[in-house]
Amino acid sequence: MVMGDRVEEVDVAVIGGGPGGYAAAFRCAELGLETVVVDAGKRLGGACLYEGCIPSKALLHVVAVLHEAERAKDFGIDFGEPRISLDPLRKWKSERVVGKLARGLAGVAKAKGIQVIGGRAAFDDSHNIRVDGDEPQVVRFKHAIVATGSAPARLPGFPVSERVMDSTAALALPEIPERLLVIGGGYIGLELGQVYAALGSAVTVVEMTDGLLPGVDRDLVQPLARRCEKLFAAIHLGTKVAALRETGGGIEAELAGKGTERFDRVLVAVGRRAATEGLGLEHTKIRPDARGFIAVDDRCRTADPAIYAVGDATGEPMLAHRASRQGRVAAEVIAGRPSAFDSVAVPAVVFTDPEVAWCGLTEAQAARENRTVKVATFQWAASGRATTLGRADGLTKLIVDPDSGRLLGVGITGPGAGELIAEGTLAVEAALLAEDLALTIHAHPTLSESLMEAAESLFR
Ligand code: FAD
Ligand code: NAD
């Protein structure tokens, strides 16, 4: 410690103000622990609020409105060609959506007596962090919670150019390029690819594996893949981008084995890496893995007894709701409560058109683990509600233990799948039987009936 440094002493120092960090801090304060949050941006919300979940979902709502207006032509209503004004759209996203939620979080922190310090934190040792902000200071703590999140992965050798965007740059909507190349057919590539396609770009997706959303059950992905084939100019599977070259006014992309194409902009969406560099972990007992992720146990404890870690910095699945749950667990364990991250079903939702959602065991995972399961599927073509919505392109699927009938996993594709998956998550988490879903009355006509119908099919 340097003589003259301002020193703050607290029970808990939370590093990072994203959904993992603020959930941890709020719970610490509720449990009577004196808590500070150190965040590089001096704000709560993290990647999720400023450059992730929230701005992308605001833009995907715009996509849904545009698609619904287009579909209305099928039943005799023509709204005409949409006229899109980027400035009001950017303002609505940043001020009325992100800004509103940011003010809400700041208000909660204030009400709970949590101090938010601005600056980058690095460990001096297992009980002190140095904050390199406007006013450098040292925070001495009994416990720290690392919640520094993640950042977009980069592809080595690609030019640094404003035409080569990561998700943060793309969410700012700098312009609507005529031709957009999206590298990566995962969550971000498909969500933001659909945003740009709806706003007018000709989108080409290049995915290195042989299918979109690798890892997700193929039958769940198929309706989305069919929709993407209509919305995108091209999808190249099993393809890598060998090189990108900035040319006068554009980017030339060499698609391995498929020749060269010109684009106006590129979105690189090939995964995320842990934001643990420069955190001074070498001064603690924590040794991150080769990708920078910090290993934790089910109490969110690290190899250093004074330090806990939560959220994206601890690896997959890199989802906001998982970060928040871990944050609350870490706070409760620090406060001496018998808490653990023992969730068996972390829901995942891709907010595309159609949405794809799943939780618990997937069919692909069961196959990998040589686990025998029963699979029940209900196609939405037979759903009254889906038909009234003009959306017969969905399906609902249950993965069931063949001996006990216990629900092990649920997958849903279709509009609203992200909301519907909550029933599946609750059912898996509560160890319900498929029979419980079959015997529960679901209102008619709703898409939720598809869960009941899928379950009923097991008893015919
Ligand atoms: P983060 O939200 O990354 O927050 C970390 C914070 O720590 C940041 O504010 C950062 O500035 C700060 N920080 C980092 N290092 C330091 C340091 N040394 N000192 C001080 N502060 C530091 N997840 C979903 O569940 N649903 C979605 O719909 C969804 N959509 C997404 C869309 C996009 C485009 C992206 C990129 C991500 C999306 N995610 C989504 C993932 C989600 O954003 C993350 O899982 C979540 O934000 C992780 O939370 P966290 O608290 O671990 O970290
Ligand atoms: P991702 O892991 O979902 O997808 C990356 C894709 O890029 C994969 O399909 C991968 O095969 C492909 N890829 C990797 N290298 C490539 C290369 N060189 N060329 C072509 N393709 C390549 O990652 P993402 O889309 O960047 O998103 C990062 C993470 O952020 C997600 O895993 C998720 O945890 C989170 N996220 C969640 C949501 C949501 O919950 N709705 C939305 C966006 C992001």
XYZ file of C-alpha atoms and ligand atoms in Angstrom:
557
model
C 0.000 0.000 0.000
C 1.270 3.498 -0.869
C 1.388 5.988 2.057
C -1.390 8.538 1.767
C -3.803 6.275 -0.181
C -7.415 6.754 0.844
C -8.427 3.516 2.578
C -11.994 2.283 2.900
C -12.764 -0.704 5.158
C -15.806 -2.837 4.403
C -17.240 -6.276 5.005
C -17.668 -7.028 1.302
C -16.100 -5.489 -1.810
C -17.916 -6.480 -4.989
C -15.835 -5.989 -8.142
C -18.119 -5.403 -11.126
C -21.611 -3.909 -11.171
C -23.353 -6.281 -13.611
C -26.246 -8.619 -12.773
C -23.896 -10.881 -10.787
C -22.326 -7.991 -8.883
C -25.403 -5.908 -8.137
C -27.470 -8.956 -7.109
C -24.641 -9.930 -4.724
C -24.351 -6.393 -3.340
C -28.106 -5.999 -2.821
C -28.280 -9.322 -0.938
C -25.173 -8.471 1.154
C -26.784 -5.187 2.192
C -30.073 -6.933 3.040
C -28.106 -9.326 5.280
C -26.489 -6.436 7.169
C -23.028 -6.527 5.539
C -21.336 -3.222 4.784
C -20.805 -3.404 1.025
C -19.185 -1.406 -1.767
C -19.370 -2.086 -5.488
C -16.378 -1.070 -7.596
C -17.313 -0.745 -11.257
C -15.148 0.533 -14.082
C -18.074 2.596 -15.384
C -19.250 3.740 -11.891
C -22.679 2.377 -12.645
C -24.773 -0.700 -12.004
C -26.071 -2.854 -14.853
C -22.910 -4.209 -16.475
C -22.767 -5.720 -19.929
C -26.351 -6.940 -19.572
C -27.891 -3.478 -19.219
C -25.557 -1.386 -21.368
C -24.325 -3.671 -24.133
C -26.154 -6.973 -23.865
C -29.541 -8.360 -22.846
C -31.520 -5.143 -22.582
C -30.510 -3.101 -25.665
C -30.584 -6.246 -27.824
C -34.047 -7.177 -26.584
C -35.281 -3.621 -27.177
C -34.115 -3.918 -30.794
C -35.565 -7.420 -31.131
C -38.928 -6.015 -30.033
C -38.654 -3.645 -32.980
C -37.953 -6.668 -35.199
C -41.061 -8.425 -33.840
C -43.209 -5.362 -34.615
C -41.822 -5.181 -38.174
C -42.381 -8.904 -38.719
C -45.938 -8.777 -37.330
C -46.767 -5.841 -39.601
C -45.428 -7.820 -42.563
C -47.412 -10.936 -41.571
C -50.591 -8.871 -41.259
C -50.705 -8.801 -45.066
C -51.741 -12.492 -44.827
C -55.035 -11.473 -43.247
C -55.748 -8.433 -45.331
C -54.042 -5.587 -43.498
C -51.324 -3.625 -45.254
C -49.503 -1.009 -43.180
C -47.325 -0.075 -46.162
C -43.530 0.012 -46.238
C -42.037 0.861 -42.822
C -40.063 4.116 -42.608
C -37.261 3.655 -40.081
C -35.661 6.666 -38.377
C -32.450 5.623 -36.689
C -32.087 8.604 -34.358
C -35.407 8.144 -32.525
C -34.765 4.384 -32.446
C -31.326 4.841 -30.851
C -32.763 7.394 -28.407
C -35.636 5.120 -27.378
C -33.224 2.213 -26.781
C -30.634 4.237 -24.860
C -32.769 6.691 -22.908
C -36.248 5.272 -22.499
C -35.149 1.641 -22.018
C -31.525 1.426 -20.796
C -31.566 4.833 -19.043
C -34.801 4.088 -17.194
C -33.532 0.744 -15.873
C -30.138 2.278 -14.956
C -31.855 4.963 -12.870
C -33.877 2.241 -11.156
C -30.769 0.257 -10.190
C -28.972 3.371 -8.900
C -32.043 4.147 -6.775
C -32.121 0.653 -5.255
C -28.379 0.827 -4.422
C -28.883 4.181 -2.709
C -31.881 2.933 -0.748
C -29.865 -0.078 0.467
C -26.897 2.112 1.491
C -24.488 0.600 -1.062
C -21.625 2.814 -2.188
C -20.680 2.535 -5.880
C -17.042 3.455 -6.525
C -15.923 4.237 -10.089
C -12.645 2.808 -11.389
C -10.834 -0.374 -12.299
C -9.995 -2.599 -9.347
C -6.973 -4.872 -8.974
C -6.016 -7.064 -6.032
C -2.960 -6.004 -3.988
C -3.414 -9.140 -1.878
C -6.245 -11.324 -0.531
C -7.737 -8.499 1.566
C -7.043 -5.298 -0.381
C -7.933 -3.961 -3.789
C -6.552 -0.861 -5.379
C -9.042 1.208 -7.362
C -7.610 3.176 -10.209
C -10.385 5.752 -10.624
C -10.654 9.565 -10.600
C -9.690 9.368 -6.955
C -7.311 6.386 -6.518
C -8.070 4.486 -3.343
C -7.635 1.199 -1.523
C -10.574 -0.887 -0.336
C -9.793 -3.277 2.528
C -12.322 -6.078 2.828
C -13.152 -9.183 4.829
C -14.544 -10.794 1.666
C -14.508 -9.880 -2.019
C -16.821 -11.053 -4.788
C -15.319 -10.999 -8.291
C -18.097 -10.225 -10.788
C -16.080 -8.708 -13.615
C -18.008 -10.498 -16.366
C -16.811 -11.066 -19.902
C -15.884 -9.274 -23.108
C -16.286 -10.194 -26.793
C -13.749 -12.746 -28.084
C -11.589 -11.421 -30.922
C -10.357 -13.215 -34.001
C -6.604 -12.754 -34.333
C -5.262 -11.137 -37.486
C -8.440 -9.272 -38.431
C -8.082 -5.543 -39.103
C -8.946 -3.013 -36.415
C -11.575 -0.960 -38.196
C -14.879 0.667 -37.348
C -16.324 -1.538 -40.096
C -15.419 -4.658 -38.064
C -17.807 -4.504 -35.121
C -18.243 -6.508 -31.944
C -21.698 -6.785 -30.338
C -21.230 -3.541 -28.389
C -20.473 -1.560 -31.549
C -23.317 -3.242 -33.436
C -25.846 -2.421 -30.696
C -24.996 1.272 -31.083
C -26.528 1.063 -34.604
C -23.865 3.255 -36.226
C -25.642 2.784 -39.589
C -27.619 0.154 -41.462
C -25.011 -1.297 -43.819
C -26.209 -2.505 -47.187
C -24.288 -5.779 -46.805
C -23.435 -7.147 -43.358
C -21.256 -10.194 -42.733
C -21.960 -11.914 -39.403
C -19.202 -14.259 -38.217
C -20.710 -16.788 -35.782
C -24.179 -18.372 -35.910
C -24.687 -18.443 -32.128
C -26.828 -16.314 -29.801
C -25.462 -12.922 -30.827
C -24.963 -13.647 -34.524
C -28.584 -14.726 -34.928
C -30.194 -12.129 -32.629
C -28.295 -9.159 -34.055
C -28.305 -10.659 -37.557
C -32.113 -10.610 -37.402
C -32.073 -7.021 -36.109
C -29.959 -5.778 -39.011
C -31.911 -7.862 -41.547
C -35.203 -6.371 -40.317
C -33.741 -2.856 -40.532
C -32.743 -3.443 -44.150
C -29.272 -5.048 -44.356
C -28.553 -8.031 -46.590
C -27.073 -10.315 -43.930
C -24.661 -13.187 -44.597
C -23.949 -15.532 -41.669
C -20.789 -17.634 -41.572
C -20.761 -20.408 -38.956
C -17.807 -22.748 -38.561
C -19.783 -25.776 -37.280
C -22.316 -27.649 -39.400
C -25.400 -26.005 -37.876
C -26.727 -22.801 -36.327
C -26.751 -22.665 -32.509
C -24.402 -25.632 -32.067
C -25.148 -27.557 -28.889
C -28.912 -26.948 -29.047
C -31.180 -29.897 -30.061
C -31.520 -29.887 -33.869
C -35.315 -30.238 -33.904
C -35.594 -27.076 -31.777
C -33.254 -25.163 -34.083
C -34.879 -26.284 -37.343
C -37.826 -23.806 -37.387
C -35.403 -20.960 -36.615
C -32.973 -22.135 -39.299
C -35.819 -22.151 -41.855
C -36.840 -18.624 -40.863
C -33.218 -17.434 -41.043
C -32.941 -18.863 -44.570
C -35.790 -16.503 -45.548
C -34.504 -13.472 -43.635
C -30.792 -13.682 -44.492
C -29.124 -13.241 -47.865
C -26.923 -16.315 -47.235
C -25.913 -18.762 -44.506
C -22.583 -20.576 -44.887
C -22.274 -23.519 -42.496
C -19.047 -25.410 -41.871
C -17.195 -22.317 -43.067
C -14.525 -20.099 -41.565
C -13.528 -16.601 -42.566
C -9.893 -17.033 -43.579
C -9.120 -13.309 -43.905
C -10.691 -9.859 -43.757
C -9.174 -6.956 -45.687
C -10.223 -3.339 -45.514
C -10.647 -2.005 -49.043
C -11.674 1.486 -50.117
C -15.137 1.865 -48.554
C -15.676 -1.756 -47.567
C -14.385 -5.046 -46.244
C -13.329 -7.949 -48.381
C -13.878 -11.327 -46.718
C -12.224 -14.531 -47.801
C -14.620 -17.374 -46.949
C -12.513 -20.549 -46.730
C -13.253 -22.696 -49.785
C -15.999 -20.327 -50.968
C -14.163 -17.399 -52.535
C -14.114 -13.718 -51.707
C -17.089 -11.418 -51.025
C -17.391 -7.698 -50.311
C -19.328 -6.322 -47.345
C -19.933 -2.865 -45.892
C -19.556 -4.014 -42.303
C -18.752 -7.146 -40.316
C -20.099 -8.296 -36.944
C -17.772 -10.684 -35.111
C -19.828 -12.832 -32.705
C -17.657 -15.854 -31.933
C -18.133 -16.094 -28.164
C -16.912 -14.207 -25.103
C -13.826 -14.374 -22.898
C -13.512 -13.778 -19.148
C -12.716 -10.191 -18.085
C -10.125 -11.165 -15.500
C -6.969 -9.756 -17.078
C -5.254 -7.033 -15.068
C -7.260 -7.962 -11.964
C -4.130 -8.795 -9.953
C -5.282 -12.383 -9.355
C -1.594 -13.362 -9.160
C -1.533 -11.550 -5.779
C -4.248 -13.919 -4.477
C -4.537 -17.718 -4.354
C -6.731 -17.731 -7.500
C -5.235 -19.121 -10.699
C -7.626 -18.617 -13.638
C -7.718 -21.217 -16.426
C -6.240 -20.670 -19.903
C -9.343 -18.695 -21.002
C -9.217 -16.517 -17.848
C -12.191 -18.178 -16.111
C -12.164 -18.552 -12.322
C -13.108 -21.967 -10.880
C -15.750 -21.886 -8.134
C -17.585 -24.527 -6.114
C -21.344 -24.610 -5.542
C -21.008 -21.906 -2.857
C -19.187 -19.638 -5.355
C -15.971 -20.024 -3.305
C -12.658 -19.716 -5.161
C -9.270 -21.169 -4.213
C -8.783 -18.068 -2.008
C -10.853 -18.317 1.199
C -11.525 -14.556 1.263
C -12.632 -14.295 -2.361
C -15.792 -15.469 -4.124
C -16.585 -15.247 -7.848
C -19.856 -15.149 -9.778
C -21.231 -14.660 -13.287
C -19.511 -14.755 -16.654
C -16.054 -14.583 -15.013
C -16.722 -18.138 -13.768
C -17.507 -19.542 -17.251
C -20.528 -21.098 -18.971
C -23.395 -20.633 -19.160
C -22.760 -16.910 -19.559
C -26.281 -15.747 -18.801
C -27.508 -12.846 -16.676
C -29.996 -14.834 -14.571
C -27.350 -17.410 -13.709
C -24.970 -14.583 -12.679
C -27.648 -13.050 -10.412
C -28.456 -16.355 -8.726
C -24.750 -16.969 -8.105
C -24.466 -13.411 -6.732
C -27.186 -14.064 -4.168
C -25.603 -17.416 -3.227
C -22.183 -15.793 -2.659
C -23.733 -13.075 -0.457
C -25.656 -15.606 1.607
C -22.649 -17.896 2.078
C -20.541 -14.907 3.211
C -23.306 -14.022 5.695
C -23.091 -17.562 7.085
C -26.279 -18.903 5.541
C -26.557 -22.480 4.195
C -26.923 -21.424 0.561
C -25.676 -23.180 -2.594
C -25.969 -22.860 -6.363
C -27.779 -26.154 -6.779
C -30.132 -25.271 -9.640
C -30.641 -28.208 -11.987
C -32.316 -26.128 -14.689
C -30.794 -22.854 -15.889
C -33.123 -21.673 -18.663
C -31.586 -20.445 -21.918
C -33.494 -18.319 -24.426
C -32.451 -17.139 -27.877
C -34.743 -14.166 -28.532
C -34.945 -14.585 -32.302
C -38.010 -15.026 -34.495
C -39.018 -17.727 -33.611
C -37.598 -17.838 -30.088
C -35.736 -20.970 -28.980
C -35.702 -21.875 -25.271
C -34.595 -24.862 -23.277
C -33.758 -25.917 -19.734
C -32.383 -28.935 -17.908
C -31.268 -31.993 -19.872
C -31.271 -31.765 -23.677
C -31.716 -34.750 -25.983
C -28.207 -34.178 -27.388
C -26.707 -34.152 -23.895
C -28.582 -37.348 -22.959
C -27.160 -39.021 -26.101
C -23.636 -37.849 -25.255
C -23.994 -39.261 -21.740
C -25.515 -42.564 -23.009
C -28.552 -41.830 -20.897
C -31.846 -43.443 -21.891
C -34.672 -40.905 -21.968
C -38.205 -40.709 -23.320
C -38.875 -37.758 -25.598
C -42.361 -36.337 -26.115
C -42.889 -33.701 -28.815
C -45.906 -31.559 -29.629
C -45.902 -29.728 -32.970
C -47.584 -26.343 -32.818
C -49.320 -27.022 -36.140
C -51.901 -28.805 -33.941
C -52.243 -25.865 -31.511
C -55.376 -23.730 -31.709
C -53.582 -20.704 -30.271
C -50.579 -21.000 -32.617
C -53.006 -21.155 -35.554
C -54.858 -18.001 -34.434
C -51.465 -16.271 -34.316
C -50.534 -17.528 -37.771
C -47.548 -19.271 -36.185
C -47.693 -23.027 -36.643
C -43.890 -23.218 -36.900
C -43.179 -24.079 -33.263
C -42.735 -27.182 -31.173
C -42.604 -28.160 -27.522
C -40.526 -31.055 -26.323
C -40.168 -32.866 -23.013
C -37.236 -35.051 -21.949
C -38.464 -37.551 -19.377
C -36.883 -40.238 -17.224
C -38.352 -43.507 -18.594
C -38.543 -45.250 -15.202
C -39.863 -42.552 -12.887
C -41.609 -40.302 -15.419
C -39.716 -37.351 -13.938
C -39.209 -34.326 -16.189
C -35.505 -33.854 -16.866
C -35.583 -31.175 -19.544
C -37.861 -29.014 -21.668
C -37.306 -27.365 -25.047
C -39.629 -24.938 -26.816
C -39.385 -23.149 -30.173
C -41.912 -20.553 -31.257
C -43.031 -17.017 -30.464
C -43.156 -16.557 -26.693
C -40.938 -19.600 -26.014
C -38.846 -17.408 -23.697
C -41.865 -16.860 -21.452
C -43.237 -20.400 -21.771
C -39.956 -21.991 -20.661
C -40.590 -20.721 -17.106
C -43.210 -23.441 -16.600
C -40.727 -26.064 -17.817
C -37.969 -24.694 -15.569
C -40.233 -24.797 -12.533
C -41.349 -28.337 -13.419
C -37.760 -29.615 -13.804
C -36.525 -27.766 -10.707
C -39.437 -29.069 -8.605
C -38.876 -32.633 -9.930
C -42.425 -32.831 -11.285
C -43.578 -35.837 -13.281
C -44.738 -35.584 -16.890
C -48.085 -36.712 -15.479
C -48.243 -33.556 -13.335
C -48.068 -31.437 -16.502
C -50.648 -33.643 -18.230
C -53.078 -33.343 -15.307
C -52.669 -29.580 -14.820
C -55.437 -27.650 -16.571
C -53.914 -25.110 -18.973
C -56.152 -22.297 -20.234
C -57.484 -22.681 -23.777
C -56.478 -21.464 -26.279
C -52.903 -20.752 -25.140
C -49.456 -21.802 -26.270
C -48.869 -23.174 -22.753
C -51.271 -26.015 -23.612
C -48.421 -27.381 -25.736
C -46.625 -28.487 -22.534
C -49.747 -30.335 -21.350
C -50.305 -31.838 -24.816
C -46.704 -33.050 -25.067
C -47.028 -34.671 -21.631
C -50.414 -36.255 -22.509
C -48.839 -37.901 -25.548
C -46.784 -40.081 -23.173
C -49.932 -41.665 -21.744
C -51.779 -42.626 -24.922
P -21.096 -8.156 -16.605
O -22.516 -7.864 -16.882
O -20.164 -8.334 -17.748
O -20.585 -6.984 -15.671
C -19.253 -6.881 -15.293
C -18.985 -5.474 -14.827
O -17.700 -5.454 -14.234
C -18.960 -4.433 -15.957
O -19.724 -3.308 -15.600
C -17.472 -4.078 -16.080
O -17.276 -2.744 -16.476
C -16.993 -4.302 -14.654
N -15.559 -4.615 -14.529
C -14.828 -5.512 -15.237
N -13.559 -5.541 -14.798
C -13.486 -4.644 -13.777
C -12.455 -4.225 -12.906
N -11.227 -4.738 -12.969
N -12.733 -3.267 -11.989
C -13.968 -2.723 -11.899
N -14.993 -3.102 -12.692
C -14.762 -4.047 -13.616
N -27.805 -12.937 -21.029
C -29.075 -13.303 -20.760
O -29.313 -13.965 -19.748
N -30.112 -12.920 -21.574
C -29.910 -12.195 -22.693
O -30.863 -11.876 -23.399
C -28.584 -11.812 -23.014
N -28.326 -11.092 -24.109
C -27.035 -10.701 -24.380
C -26.793 -9.951 -25.530
C -25.512 -9.548 -25.837
C -25.266 -8.728 -27.078
C -24.444 -9.891 -24.949
C -23.049 -9.415 -25.242
C -24.673 -10.635 -23.814
C -25.970 -11.057 -23.530
N -26.253 -11.823 -22.400
C -27.538 -12.211 -22.140
C -25.195 -12.234 -21.461
C -25.202 -11.318 -20.219
O -25.019 -9.978 -20.641
C -24.113 -11.737 -19.270
O -24.249 -13.109 -18.960
C -24.177 -10.942 -17.969
O -24.080 -9.557 -18.213
C -23.060 -11.378 -17.023
O -23.144 -10.660 -15.853
P -21.863 -10.426 -14.910
O -22.389 -9.731 -13.701
O -21.127 -11.681 -14.751
O -20.904 -9.461 -15.721
P -21.944 -18.274 -28.969
O -21.027 -19.216 -28.295
O -23.388 -18.337 -28.693
O -21.786 -18.413 -30.553
C -20.563 -18.279 -31.192
C -20.674 -18.992 -32.511
O -19.548 -18.650 -33.294
C -20.681 -20.507 -32.371
O -21.753 -21.019 -33.120
C -19.322 -20.931 -32.908
O -19.352 -22.194 -33.510
C -19.067 -19.827 -33.925
N -17.665 -19.567 -34.218
C -16.615 -19.518 -33.365
N -15.480 -19.191 -34.037
C -15.828 -19.012 -35.331
C -15.114 -18.659 -36.504
N -13.814 -18.403 -36.466
N -15.794 -18.574 -37.661
C -17.130 -18.822 -37.723
N -17.862 -19.168 -36.625
C -17.217 -19.249 -35.454
O -21.331 -16.821 -28.670
P -21.914 -15.377 -28.953
O -23.020 -15.427 -29.916
O -20.728 -14.517 -29.217
O -22.494 -14.985 -27.527
C -21.639 -15.034 -26.380
C -22.400 -15.434 -25.171
O -23.210 -14.354 -24.714
C -23.384 -16.579 -25.400
O -22.756 -17.835 -25.308
C -24.358 -16.373 -24.293
O -23.846 -16.954 -23.120
C -24.391 -14.869 -24.136
N -25.575 -14.320 -24.849
C -26.805 -14.709 -24.430
C -27.924 -14.232 -25.080
C -29.279 -14.663 -24.606
O -29.361 -15.180 -23.497
N -30.332 -14.473 -25.389
C -27.801 -13.374 -26.159
C -26.527 -12.999 -26.566
C -25.407 -13.477 -25.896
